[in-house]
Tab-separated table of C-alpha atoms and ligand atoms in Angstrom:
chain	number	residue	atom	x	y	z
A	1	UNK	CA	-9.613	7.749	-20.589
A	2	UNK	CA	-9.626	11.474	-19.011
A	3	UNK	CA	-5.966	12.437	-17.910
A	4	UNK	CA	-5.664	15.658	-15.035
A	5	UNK	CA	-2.887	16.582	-17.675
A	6	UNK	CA	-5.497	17.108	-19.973
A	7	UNK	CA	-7.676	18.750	-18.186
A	8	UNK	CA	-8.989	22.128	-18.012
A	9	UNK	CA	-10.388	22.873	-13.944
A	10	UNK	CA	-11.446	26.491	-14.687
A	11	UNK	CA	-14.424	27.375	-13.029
A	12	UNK	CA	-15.042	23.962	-12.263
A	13	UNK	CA	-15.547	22.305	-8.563
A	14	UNK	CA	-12.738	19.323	-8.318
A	15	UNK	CA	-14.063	16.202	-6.106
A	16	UNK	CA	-10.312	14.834	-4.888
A	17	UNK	CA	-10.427	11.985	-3.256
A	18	UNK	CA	-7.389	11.641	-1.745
A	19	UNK	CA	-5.366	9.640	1.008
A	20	UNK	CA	-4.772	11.889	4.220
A	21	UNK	CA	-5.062	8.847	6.479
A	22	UNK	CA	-1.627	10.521	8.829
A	23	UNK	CA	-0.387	9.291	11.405
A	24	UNK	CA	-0.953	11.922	14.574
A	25	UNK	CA	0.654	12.080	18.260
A	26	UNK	CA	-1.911	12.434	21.446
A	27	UNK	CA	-2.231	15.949	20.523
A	28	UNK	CA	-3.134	15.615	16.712
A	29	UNK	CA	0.365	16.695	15.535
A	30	UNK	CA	1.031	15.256	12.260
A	31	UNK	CA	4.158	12.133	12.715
A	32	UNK	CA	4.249	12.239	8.936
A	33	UNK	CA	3.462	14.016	5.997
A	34	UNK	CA	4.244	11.808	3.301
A	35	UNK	CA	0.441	11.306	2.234
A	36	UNK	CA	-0.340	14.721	2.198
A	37	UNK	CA	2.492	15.880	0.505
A	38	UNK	CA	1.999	13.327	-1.854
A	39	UNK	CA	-1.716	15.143	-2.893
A	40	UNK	CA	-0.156	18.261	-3.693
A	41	UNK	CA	0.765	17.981	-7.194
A	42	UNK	CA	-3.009	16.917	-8.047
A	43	UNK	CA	-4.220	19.182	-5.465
A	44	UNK	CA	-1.962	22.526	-6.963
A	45	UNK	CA	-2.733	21.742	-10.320
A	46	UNK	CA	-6.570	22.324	-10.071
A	47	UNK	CA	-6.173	25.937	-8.010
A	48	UNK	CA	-3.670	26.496	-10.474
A	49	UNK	CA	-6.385	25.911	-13.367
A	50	UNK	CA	-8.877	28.218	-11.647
A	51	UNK	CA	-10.818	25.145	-10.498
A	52	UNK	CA	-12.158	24.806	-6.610
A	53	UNK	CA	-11.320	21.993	-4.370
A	54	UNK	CA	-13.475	19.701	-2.630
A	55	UNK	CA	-11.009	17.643	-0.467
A	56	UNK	CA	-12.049	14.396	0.908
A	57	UNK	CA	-10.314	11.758	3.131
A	58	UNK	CA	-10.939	8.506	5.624
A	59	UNK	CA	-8.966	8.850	8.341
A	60	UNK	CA	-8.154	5.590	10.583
A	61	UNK	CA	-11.133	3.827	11.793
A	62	UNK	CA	-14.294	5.625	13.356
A	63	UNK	CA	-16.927	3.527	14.522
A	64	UNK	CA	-19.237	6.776	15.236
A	65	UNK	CA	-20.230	10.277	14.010
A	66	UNK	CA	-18.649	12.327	15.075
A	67	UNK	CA	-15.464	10.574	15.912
A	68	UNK	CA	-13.070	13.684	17.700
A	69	UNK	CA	-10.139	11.508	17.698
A	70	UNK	CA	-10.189	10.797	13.747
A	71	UNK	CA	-11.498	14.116	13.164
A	72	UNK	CA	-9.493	16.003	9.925
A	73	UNK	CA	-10.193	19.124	11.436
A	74	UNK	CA	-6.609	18.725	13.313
A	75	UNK	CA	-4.726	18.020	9.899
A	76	UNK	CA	-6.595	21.305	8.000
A	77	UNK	CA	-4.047	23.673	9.503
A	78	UNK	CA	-0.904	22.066	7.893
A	79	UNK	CA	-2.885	21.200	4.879
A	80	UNK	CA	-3.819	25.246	4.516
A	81	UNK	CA	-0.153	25.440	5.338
A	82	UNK	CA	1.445	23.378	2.420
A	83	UNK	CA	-1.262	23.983	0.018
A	84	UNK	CA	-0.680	27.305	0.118
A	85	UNK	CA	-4.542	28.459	0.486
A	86	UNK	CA	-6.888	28.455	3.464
A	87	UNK	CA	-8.913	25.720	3.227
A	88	UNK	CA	-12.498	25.955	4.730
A	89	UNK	CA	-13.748	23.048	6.695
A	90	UNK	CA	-17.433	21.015	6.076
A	91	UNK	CA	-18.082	19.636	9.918
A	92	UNK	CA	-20.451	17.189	8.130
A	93	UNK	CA	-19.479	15.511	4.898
A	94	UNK	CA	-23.360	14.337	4.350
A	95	UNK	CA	-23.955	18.200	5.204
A	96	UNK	CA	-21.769	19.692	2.249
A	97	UNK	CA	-24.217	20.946	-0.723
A	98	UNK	CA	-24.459	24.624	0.326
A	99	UNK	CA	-20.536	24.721	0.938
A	100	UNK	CA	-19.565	23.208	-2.052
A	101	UNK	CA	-21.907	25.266	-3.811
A	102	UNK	CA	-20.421	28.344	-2.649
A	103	UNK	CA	-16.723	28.034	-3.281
A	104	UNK	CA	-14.932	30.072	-5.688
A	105	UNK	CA	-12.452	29.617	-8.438
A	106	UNK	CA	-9.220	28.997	-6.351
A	107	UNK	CA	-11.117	28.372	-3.414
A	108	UNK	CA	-10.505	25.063	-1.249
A	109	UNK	CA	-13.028	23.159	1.258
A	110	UNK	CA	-12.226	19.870	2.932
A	111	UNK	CA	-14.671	17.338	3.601
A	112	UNK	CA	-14.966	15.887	7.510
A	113	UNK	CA	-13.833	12.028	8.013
A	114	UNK	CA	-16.180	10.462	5.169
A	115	UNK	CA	-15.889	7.182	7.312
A	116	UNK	CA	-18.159	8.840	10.084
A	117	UNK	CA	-20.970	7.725	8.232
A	118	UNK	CA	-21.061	3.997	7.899
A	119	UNK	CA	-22.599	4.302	4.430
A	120	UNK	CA	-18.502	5.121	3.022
A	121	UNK	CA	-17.564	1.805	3.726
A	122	UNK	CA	-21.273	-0.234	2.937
A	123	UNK	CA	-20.360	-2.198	6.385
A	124	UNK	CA	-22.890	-2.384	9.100
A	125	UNK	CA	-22.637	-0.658	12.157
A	126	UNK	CA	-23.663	-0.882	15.867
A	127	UNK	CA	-24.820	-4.255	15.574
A	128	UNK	CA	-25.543	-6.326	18.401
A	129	UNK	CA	-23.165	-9.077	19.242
A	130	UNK	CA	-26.199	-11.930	19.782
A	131	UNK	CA	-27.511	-10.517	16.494
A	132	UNK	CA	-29.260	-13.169	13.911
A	133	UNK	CA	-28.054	-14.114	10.873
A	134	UNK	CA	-31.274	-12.309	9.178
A	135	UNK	CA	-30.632	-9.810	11.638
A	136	UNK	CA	-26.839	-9.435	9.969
A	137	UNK	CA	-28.240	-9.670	5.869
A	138	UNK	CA	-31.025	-7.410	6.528
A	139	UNK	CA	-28.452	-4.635	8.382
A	140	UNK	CA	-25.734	-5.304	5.354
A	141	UNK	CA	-28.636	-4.711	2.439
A	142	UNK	CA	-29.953	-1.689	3.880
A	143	UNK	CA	-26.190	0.061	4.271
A	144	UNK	CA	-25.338	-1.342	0.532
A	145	UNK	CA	-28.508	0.364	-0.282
A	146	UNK	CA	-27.525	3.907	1.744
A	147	UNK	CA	-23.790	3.225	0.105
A	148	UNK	CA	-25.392	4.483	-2.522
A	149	UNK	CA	-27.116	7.417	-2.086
A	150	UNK	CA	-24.422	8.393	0.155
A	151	UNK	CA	-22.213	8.292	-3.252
A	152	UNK	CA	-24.782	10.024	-5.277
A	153	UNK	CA	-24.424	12.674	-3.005
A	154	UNK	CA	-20.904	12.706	-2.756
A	155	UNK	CA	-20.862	13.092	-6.458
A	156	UNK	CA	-23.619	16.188	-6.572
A	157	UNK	CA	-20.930	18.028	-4.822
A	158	UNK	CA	-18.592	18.228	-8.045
A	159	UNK	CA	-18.303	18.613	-11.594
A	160	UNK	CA	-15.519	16.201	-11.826
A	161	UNK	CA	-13.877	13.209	-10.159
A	162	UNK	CA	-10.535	12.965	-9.324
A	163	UNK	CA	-8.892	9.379	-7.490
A	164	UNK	CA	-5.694	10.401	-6.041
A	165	UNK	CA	-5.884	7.606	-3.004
A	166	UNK	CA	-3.979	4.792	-4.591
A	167	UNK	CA	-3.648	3.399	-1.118
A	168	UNK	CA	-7.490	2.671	-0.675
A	169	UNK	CA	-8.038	2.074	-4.060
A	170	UNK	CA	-8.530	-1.712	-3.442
A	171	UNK	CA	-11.839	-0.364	-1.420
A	172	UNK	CA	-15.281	-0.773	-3.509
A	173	UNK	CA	-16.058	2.553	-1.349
A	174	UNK	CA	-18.551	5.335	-2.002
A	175	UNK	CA	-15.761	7.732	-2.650
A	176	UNK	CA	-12.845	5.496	-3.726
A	177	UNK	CA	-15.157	3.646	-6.445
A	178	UNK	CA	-18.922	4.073	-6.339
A	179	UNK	CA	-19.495	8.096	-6.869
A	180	UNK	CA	-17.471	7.874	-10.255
A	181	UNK	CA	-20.547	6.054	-11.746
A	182	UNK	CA	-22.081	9.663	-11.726
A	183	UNK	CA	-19.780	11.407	-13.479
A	184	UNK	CA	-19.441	11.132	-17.584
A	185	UNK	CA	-16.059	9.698	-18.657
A	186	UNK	CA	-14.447	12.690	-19.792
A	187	UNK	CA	-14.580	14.066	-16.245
A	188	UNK	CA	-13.437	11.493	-13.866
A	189	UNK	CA	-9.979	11.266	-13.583
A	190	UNK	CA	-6.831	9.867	-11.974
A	191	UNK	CA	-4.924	12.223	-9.771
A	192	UNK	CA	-1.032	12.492	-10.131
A	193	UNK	CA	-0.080	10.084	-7.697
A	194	UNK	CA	-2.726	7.714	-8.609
A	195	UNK	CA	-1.834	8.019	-12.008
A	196	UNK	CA	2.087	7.216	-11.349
A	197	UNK	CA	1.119	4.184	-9.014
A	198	UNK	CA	-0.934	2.710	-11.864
A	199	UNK	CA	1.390	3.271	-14.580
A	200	UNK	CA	3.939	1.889	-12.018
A	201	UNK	CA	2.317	-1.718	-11.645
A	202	UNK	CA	1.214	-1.900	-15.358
A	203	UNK	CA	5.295	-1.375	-16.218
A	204	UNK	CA	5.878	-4.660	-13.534
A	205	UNK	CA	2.969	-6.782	-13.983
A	206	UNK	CA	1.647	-5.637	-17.872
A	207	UNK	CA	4.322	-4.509	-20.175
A	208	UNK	CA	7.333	-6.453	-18.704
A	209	UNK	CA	10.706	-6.536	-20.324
A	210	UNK	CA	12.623	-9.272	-19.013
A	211	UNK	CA	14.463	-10.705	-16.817
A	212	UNK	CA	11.672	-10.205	-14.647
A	213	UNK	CA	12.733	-10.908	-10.617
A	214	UNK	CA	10.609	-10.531	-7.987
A	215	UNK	CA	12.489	-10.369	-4.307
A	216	UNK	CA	9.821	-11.344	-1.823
A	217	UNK	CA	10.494	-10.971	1.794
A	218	UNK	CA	8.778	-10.376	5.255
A	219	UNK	CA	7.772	-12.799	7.865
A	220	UNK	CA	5.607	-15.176	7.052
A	221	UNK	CA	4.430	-17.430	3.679
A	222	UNK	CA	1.076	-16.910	4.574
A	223	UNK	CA	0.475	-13.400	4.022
A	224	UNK	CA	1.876	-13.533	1.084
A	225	UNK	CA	0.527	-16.987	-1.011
A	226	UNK	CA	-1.445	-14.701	-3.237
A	227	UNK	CA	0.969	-13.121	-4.291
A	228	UNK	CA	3.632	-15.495	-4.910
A	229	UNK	CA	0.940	-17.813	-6.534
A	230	UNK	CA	0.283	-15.225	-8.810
A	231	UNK	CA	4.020	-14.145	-9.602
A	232	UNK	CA	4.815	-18.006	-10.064
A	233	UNK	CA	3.270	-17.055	-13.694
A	234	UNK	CA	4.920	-13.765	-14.666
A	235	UNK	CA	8.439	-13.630	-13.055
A	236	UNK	CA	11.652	-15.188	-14.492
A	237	UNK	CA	13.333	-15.409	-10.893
A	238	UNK	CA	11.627	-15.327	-7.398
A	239	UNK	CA	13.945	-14.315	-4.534
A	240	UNK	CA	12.611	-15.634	-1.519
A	241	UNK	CA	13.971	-14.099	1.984
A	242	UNK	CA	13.135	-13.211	5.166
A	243	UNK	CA	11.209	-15.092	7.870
A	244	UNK	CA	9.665	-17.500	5.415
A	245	UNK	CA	12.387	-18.981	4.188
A	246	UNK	CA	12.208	-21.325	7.381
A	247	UNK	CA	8.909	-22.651	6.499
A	248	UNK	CA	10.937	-23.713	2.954
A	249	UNK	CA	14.028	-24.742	4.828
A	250	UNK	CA	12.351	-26.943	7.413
A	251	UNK	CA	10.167	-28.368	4.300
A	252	UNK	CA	12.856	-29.529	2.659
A	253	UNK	CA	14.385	-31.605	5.614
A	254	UNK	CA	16.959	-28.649	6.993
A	255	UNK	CA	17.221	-28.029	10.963
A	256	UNK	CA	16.532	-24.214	11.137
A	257	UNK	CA	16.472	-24.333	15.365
A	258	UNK	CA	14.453	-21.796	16.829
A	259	UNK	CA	13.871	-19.920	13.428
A	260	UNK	CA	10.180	-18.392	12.878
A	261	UNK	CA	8.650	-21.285	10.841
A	262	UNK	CA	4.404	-21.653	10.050
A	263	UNK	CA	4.576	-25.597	10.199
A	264	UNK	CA	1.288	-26.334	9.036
A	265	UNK	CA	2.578	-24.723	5.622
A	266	UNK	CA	5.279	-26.646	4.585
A	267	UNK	CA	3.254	-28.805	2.221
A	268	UNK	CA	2.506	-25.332	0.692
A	269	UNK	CA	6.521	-24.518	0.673
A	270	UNK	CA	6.954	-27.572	-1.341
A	271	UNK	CA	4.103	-27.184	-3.376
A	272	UNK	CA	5.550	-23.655	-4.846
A	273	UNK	CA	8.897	-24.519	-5.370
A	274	UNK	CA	7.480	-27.869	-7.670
A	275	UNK	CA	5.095	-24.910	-9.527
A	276	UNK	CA	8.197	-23.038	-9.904
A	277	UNK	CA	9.867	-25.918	-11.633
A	278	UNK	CA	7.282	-26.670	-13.712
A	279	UNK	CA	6.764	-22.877	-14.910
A	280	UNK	CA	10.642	-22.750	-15.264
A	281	UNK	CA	10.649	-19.982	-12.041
A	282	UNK	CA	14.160	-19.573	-10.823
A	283	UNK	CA	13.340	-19.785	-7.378
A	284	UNK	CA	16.087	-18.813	-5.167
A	285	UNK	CA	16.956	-19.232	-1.646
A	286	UNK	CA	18.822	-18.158	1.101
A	287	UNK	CA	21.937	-20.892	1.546
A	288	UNK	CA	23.279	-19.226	4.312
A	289	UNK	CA	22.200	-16.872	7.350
A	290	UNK	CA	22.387	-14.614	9.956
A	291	UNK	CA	21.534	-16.332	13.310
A	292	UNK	CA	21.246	-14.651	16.720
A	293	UNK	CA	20.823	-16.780	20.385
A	294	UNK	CA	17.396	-14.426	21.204
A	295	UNK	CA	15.308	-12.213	19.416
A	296	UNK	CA	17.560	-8.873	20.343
A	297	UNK	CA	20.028	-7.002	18.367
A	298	UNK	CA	22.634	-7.371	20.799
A	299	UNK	CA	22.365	-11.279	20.562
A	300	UNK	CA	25.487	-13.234	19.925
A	301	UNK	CA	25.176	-13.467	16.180
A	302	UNK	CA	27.141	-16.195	14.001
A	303	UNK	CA	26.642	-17.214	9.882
A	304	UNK	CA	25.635	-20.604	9.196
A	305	UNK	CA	24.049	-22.827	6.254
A	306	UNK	CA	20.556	-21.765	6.618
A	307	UNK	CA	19.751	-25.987	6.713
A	308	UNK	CA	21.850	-25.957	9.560
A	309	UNK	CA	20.540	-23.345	12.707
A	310	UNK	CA	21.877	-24.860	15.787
A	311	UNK	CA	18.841	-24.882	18.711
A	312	UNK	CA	18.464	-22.168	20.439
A	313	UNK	CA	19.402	-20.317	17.596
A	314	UNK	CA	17.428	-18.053	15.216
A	315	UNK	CA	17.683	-16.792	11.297
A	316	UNK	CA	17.356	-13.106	11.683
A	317	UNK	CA	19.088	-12.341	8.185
A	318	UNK	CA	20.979	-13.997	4.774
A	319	UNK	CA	24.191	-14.471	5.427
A	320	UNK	CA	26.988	-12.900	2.604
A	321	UNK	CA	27.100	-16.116	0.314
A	322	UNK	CA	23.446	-15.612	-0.331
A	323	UNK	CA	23.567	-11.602	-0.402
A	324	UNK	CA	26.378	-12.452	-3.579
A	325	UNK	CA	23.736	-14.798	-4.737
A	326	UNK	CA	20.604	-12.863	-4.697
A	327	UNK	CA	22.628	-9.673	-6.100
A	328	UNK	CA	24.024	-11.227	-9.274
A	329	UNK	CA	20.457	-12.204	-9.847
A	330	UNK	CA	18.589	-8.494	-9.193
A	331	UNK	CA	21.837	-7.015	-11.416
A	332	UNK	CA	21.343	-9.065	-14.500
A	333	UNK	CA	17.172	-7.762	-14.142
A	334	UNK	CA	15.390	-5.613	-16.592
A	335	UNK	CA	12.061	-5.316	-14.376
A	336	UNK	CA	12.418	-5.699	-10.400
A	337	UNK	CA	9.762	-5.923	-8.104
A	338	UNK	CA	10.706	-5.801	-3.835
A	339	UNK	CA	8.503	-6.844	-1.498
A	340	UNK	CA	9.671	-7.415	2.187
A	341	UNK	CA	12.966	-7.335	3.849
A	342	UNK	CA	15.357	-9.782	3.646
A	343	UNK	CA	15.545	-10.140	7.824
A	344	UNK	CA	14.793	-8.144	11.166
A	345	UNK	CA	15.762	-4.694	9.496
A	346	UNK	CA	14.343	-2.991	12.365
A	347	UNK	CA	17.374	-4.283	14.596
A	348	UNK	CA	20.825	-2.738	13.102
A	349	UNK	CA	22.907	-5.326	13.451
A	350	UNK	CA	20.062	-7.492	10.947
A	351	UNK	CA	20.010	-4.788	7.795
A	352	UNK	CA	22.963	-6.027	6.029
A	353	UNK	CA	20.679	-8.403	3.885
A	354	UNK	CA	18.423	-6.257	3.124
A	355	UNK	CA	21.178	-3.380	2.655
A	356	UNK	CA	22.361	-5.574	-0.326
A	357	UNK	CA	19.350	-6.042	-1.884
A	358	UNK	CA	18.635	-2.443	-1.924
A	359	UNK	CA	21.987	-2.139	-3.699
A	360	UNK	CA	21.651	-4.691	-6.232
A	361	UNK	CA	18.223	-2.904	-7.137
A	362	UNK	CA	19.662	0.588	-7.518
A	363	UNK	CA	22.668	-0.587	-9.329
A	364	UNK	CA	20.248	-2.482	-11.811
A	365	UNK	CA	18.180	0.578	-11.790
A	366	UNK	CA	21.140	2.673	-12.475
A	367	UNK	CA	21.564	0.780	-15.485
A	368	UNK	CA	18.223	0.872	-16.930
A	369	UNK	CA	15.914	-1.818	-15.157
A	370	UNK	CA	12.581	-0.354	-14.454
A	371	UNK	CA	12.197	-1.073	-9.699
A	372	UNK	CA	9.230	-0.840	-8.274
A	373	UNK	CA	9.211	-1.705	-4.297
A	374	UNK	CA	6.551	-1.026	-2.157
A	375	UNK	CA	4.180	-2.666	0.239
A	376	UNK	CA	4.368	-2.418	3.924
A	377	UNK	CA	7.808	-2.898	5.472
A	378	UNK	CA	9.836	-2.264	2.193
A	379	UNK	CA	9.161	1.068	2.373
A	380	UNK	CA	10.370	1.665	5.756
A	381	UNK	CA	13.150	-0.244	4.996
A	382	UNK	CA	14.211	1.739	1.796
A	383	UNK	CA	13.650	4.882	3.947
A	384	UNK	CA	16.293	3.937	6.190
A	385	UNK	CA	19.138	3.220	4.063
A	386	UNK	CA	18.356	6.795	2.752
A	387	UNK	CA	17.917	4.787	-1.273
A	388	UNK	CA	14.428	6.200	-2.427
A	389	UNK	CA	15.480	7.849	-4.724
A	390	UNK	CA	18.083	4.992	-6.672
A	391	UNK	CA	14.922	2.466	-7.201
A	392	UNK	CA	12.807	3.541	-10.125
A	393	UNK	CA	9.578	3.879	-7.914
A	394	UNK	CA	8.883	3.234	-4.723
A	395	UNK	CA	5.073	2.657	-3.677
A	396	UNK	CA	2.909	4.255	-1.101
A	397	UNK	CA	0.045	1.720	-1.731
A	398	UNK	CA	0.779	-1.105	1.266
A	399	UNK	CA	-2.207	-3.389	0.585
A	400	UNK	CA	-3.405	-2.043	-2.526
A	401	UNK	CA	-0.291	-2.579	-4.268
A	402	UNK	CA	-0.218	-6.086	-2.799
A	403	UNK	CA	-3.939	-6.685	-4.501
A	404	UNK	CA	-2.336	-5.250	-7.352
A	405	UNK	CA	0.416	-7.416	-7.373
A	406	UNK	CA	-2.019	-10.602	-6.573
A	407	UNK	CA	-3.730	-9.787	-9.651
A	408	UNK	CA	-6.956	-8.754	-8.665
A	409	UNK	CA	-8.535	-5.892	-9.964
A	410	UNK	CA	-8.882	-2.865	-7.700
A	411	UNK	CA	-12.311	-1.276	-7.727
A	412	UNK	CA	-11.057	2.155	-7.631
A	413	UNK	CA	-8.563	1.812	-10.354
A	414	UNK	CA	-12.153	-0.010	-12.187
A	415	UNK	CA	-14.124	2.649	-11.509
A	416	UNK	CA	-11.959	5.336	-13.973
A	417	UNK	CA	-10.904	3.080	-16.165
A	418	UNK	CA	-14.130	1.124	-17.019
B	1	LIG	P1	5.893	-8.380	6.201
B	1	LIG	O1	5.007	-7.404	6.908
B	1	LIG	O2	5.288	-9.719	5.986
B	1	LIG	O3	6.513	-7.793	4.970
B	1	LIG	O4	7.067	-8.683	7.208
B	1	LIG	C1	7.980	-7.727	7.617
B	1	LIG	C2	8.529	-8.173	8.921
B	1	LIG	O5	9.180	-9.399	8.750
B	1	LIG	C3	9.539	-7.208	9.503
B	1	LIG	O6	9.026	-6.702	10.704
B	1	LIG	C4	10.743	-8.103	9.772
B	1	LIG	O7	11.334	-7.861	11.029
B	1	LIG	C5	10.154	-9.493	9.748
B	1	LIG	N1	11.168	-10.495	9.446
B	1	LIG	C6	11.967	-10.556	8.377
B	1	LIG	N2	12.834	-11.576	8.488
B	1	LIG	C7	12.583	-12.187	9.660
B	1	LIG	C8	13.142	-13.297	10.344
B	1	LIG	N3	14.159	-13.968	9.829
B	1	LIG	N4	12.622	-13.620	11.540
B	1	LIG	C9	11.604	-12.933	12.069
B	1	LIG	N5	11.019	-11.871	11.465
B	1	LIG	C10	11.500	-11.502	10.274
């Protein structure tokens, strides 16, 4: 497989697919940066080769062409900015061939909203509600059909492919997955962050040295079956915290009050602590919590067994017996994966759980386990205690690291690697 390390850009023109999907105020002022400062190192290293750059990006979700609000236009300023080159602007991504065409060694164009034209996503559009179902299949086989071309085009832009959007890389898209098809092995390419996210999940999931613990938090059990299911056959401990642990409490007979609970999956609770047992999963859970009288963080707060939530009472975090608990577990780990806080981390007086998880996984990182936490919330919630940097890696995927994680193969990830 082609590396970006090992690849000379001179005097070639770069396709970088790459994640700019920021969030903006009401006057397009970037919120956050991450994602584009994430590109750079991919993004630097082909200017830096003499190579030109053909930047493309989805940005939220258009449902027209144009689309002003999700236009990239408003982010090309700051991307100039950080990038360190002024970088021209194609209006019309479908429109690009004399642009592209034109740019010089060091030079950088970016590529308007590629989800303006329906064909980037191969999902009809502008369908109307009362239409047939013959009406829907023939709509969906002519955009599959344009989904292609549209990619073929895409790809006539370059001479090579580079992925650097881990965090749509669970998309069979024309530019996340479908162009590569037109490019010869030894020039498509992961980008720098892509190639880091990658290596990241193969160290958890692929080449694990054990003990192997997966902490698995957030609010409900439903969201994240999949995904326990699949860890259920790889981990040697599965932490489970945060909201679902009700659904597990109430399923095995415990009063849990007015606790967030999904009662129509408690046979499902029971069901994965028996597969547990019989795959020898150490499945831990919370035996004591954090419970407020209303969903506030100034609520009167107490600790009780988690089996025993008075009513009108609510778990909103792990109490300290099972912070000791689930700590001695993460700090005897060699691989550690972290999905979800342990409780309402958004509310101040509900962190402390997930304060001590973080802990436990930098002190077990400290001492040579290999972290990995990412998807959704877990981010946000590393962010805030400031600890980043003491976990080993720390995704920006959300739901492609959670396909990842499930096991599935991600198209875009396919679509380099064969
Ligand atoms: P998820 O997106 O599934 O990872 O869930 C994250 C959300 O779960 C966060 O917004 C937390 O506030 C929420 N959460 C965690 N623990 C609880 C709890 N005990 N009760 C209600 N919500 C919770």
């Amino acid at each position: 497989m082609q590396t970006i390390d090992n690849f000379n850009f001179a005097g070639k023109k770069a396709f970088v697919r790459v994640d700019f999907n920021v969030p903006v105020d009401e006057n397009f002022n970037i919120t956050d940066d991450t994602r584009i400062m994430a590109a750079m190192p991919t993004l630097k290293k082909i200017l830096a080769d003499g190579g030109s750059l053909i930047i493309a990006s989805h940005m939220g979700r258009p449902k027209k062409n144009p689309d002003e609000k999700y236009s990239l236009r408003h982010i090309l300023k700051h991307v100039s900015d950080v990038l360190g080159v002024e970088v021209k602007f194609a209006p019309d991504c479908a429109k690009a061939a004399d642009v592209c065409a034109a740019l010089k060694p060091g030079e950088a164009l970016m590529l308007e909203n590629l989800r303006f034209y329906a064909e980037e996503e191969g999902k009809p559009r502008g369908l109307a509600d009362d239409a047939t179902d013959e009406e829907k299949a023939a709509a969906k086989k002519a955009v599959k059909a344009a989904q292609k071309e549209f990619a073929k085009l895409l790809a006539s832009y370059a001479d090579c492919y580079v992925n650097d959007a881990f965090g749509t890389a669970h998309r069979a898209h024309a530019s996340t997955a479908l162009m590569a098809e037109y490019f010869a092995p030894e020039n498509k390419m992961f980008g720098y962050l892509m190639e880091k996210e990658v290596n990241a999940v193969e160290k958890v999931m692929a080449h694990t040295v054990r003990p192997f613990t997966a902490i698995m938090g957030g609010s409900k059990v439903s969201s994240k079956i999949d995904i326990i299911e699949n860890l259920l056959t790889k981990v040697d401990n599965l932490i489970i915290a945060g909201g679902m642990t009700y659904t597990f409490v109430k399923a095995l007979g415990g009063k849990i009050g007015q606790s967030i609970c999904e009662d129509d999956k408690l046979d499902l609770a029971l069901s994965i602590l028996d597969k547990a047992k019989k795959n020898n999963v150490n499945l831990v859970l919370a035996t004591d919590a954090k419970i407020a009288d209303n969903f506030s963080n100034d609520a009167n707060t107490r600790f009780v067994a988690v089996n025993e939530i008075p009513d009108g009472w609510e778990g909103m975090d792990i109490g300290p017996e099972s912070e000791a608990a689930f700590a001695e577990v993460i700090k005897k780990s060699k691989t550690i994966l972290w999905n979800g806080p342990t409780g309402v981390f958004e509310f101040d007086n509900f962190t402390g759980g997930s304060r001590a998880v973080a802990e436990a996984v930098a002190e077990a990182t400290a001492n040579g386990a290999f972290s990995l936490v990412g998807g959704g919330d877990s981010v946000a919630c590393i962010n805030k205690f400031g600890m980043a940097d003491r976990v080993s890696y720390v995704s920006t995927g959300g739901g492609a690291l959670l396909e990842a994680i499930e096991g599935k193969t991600l198209p875009g990830i396919a679509a380099i690697k064969g």
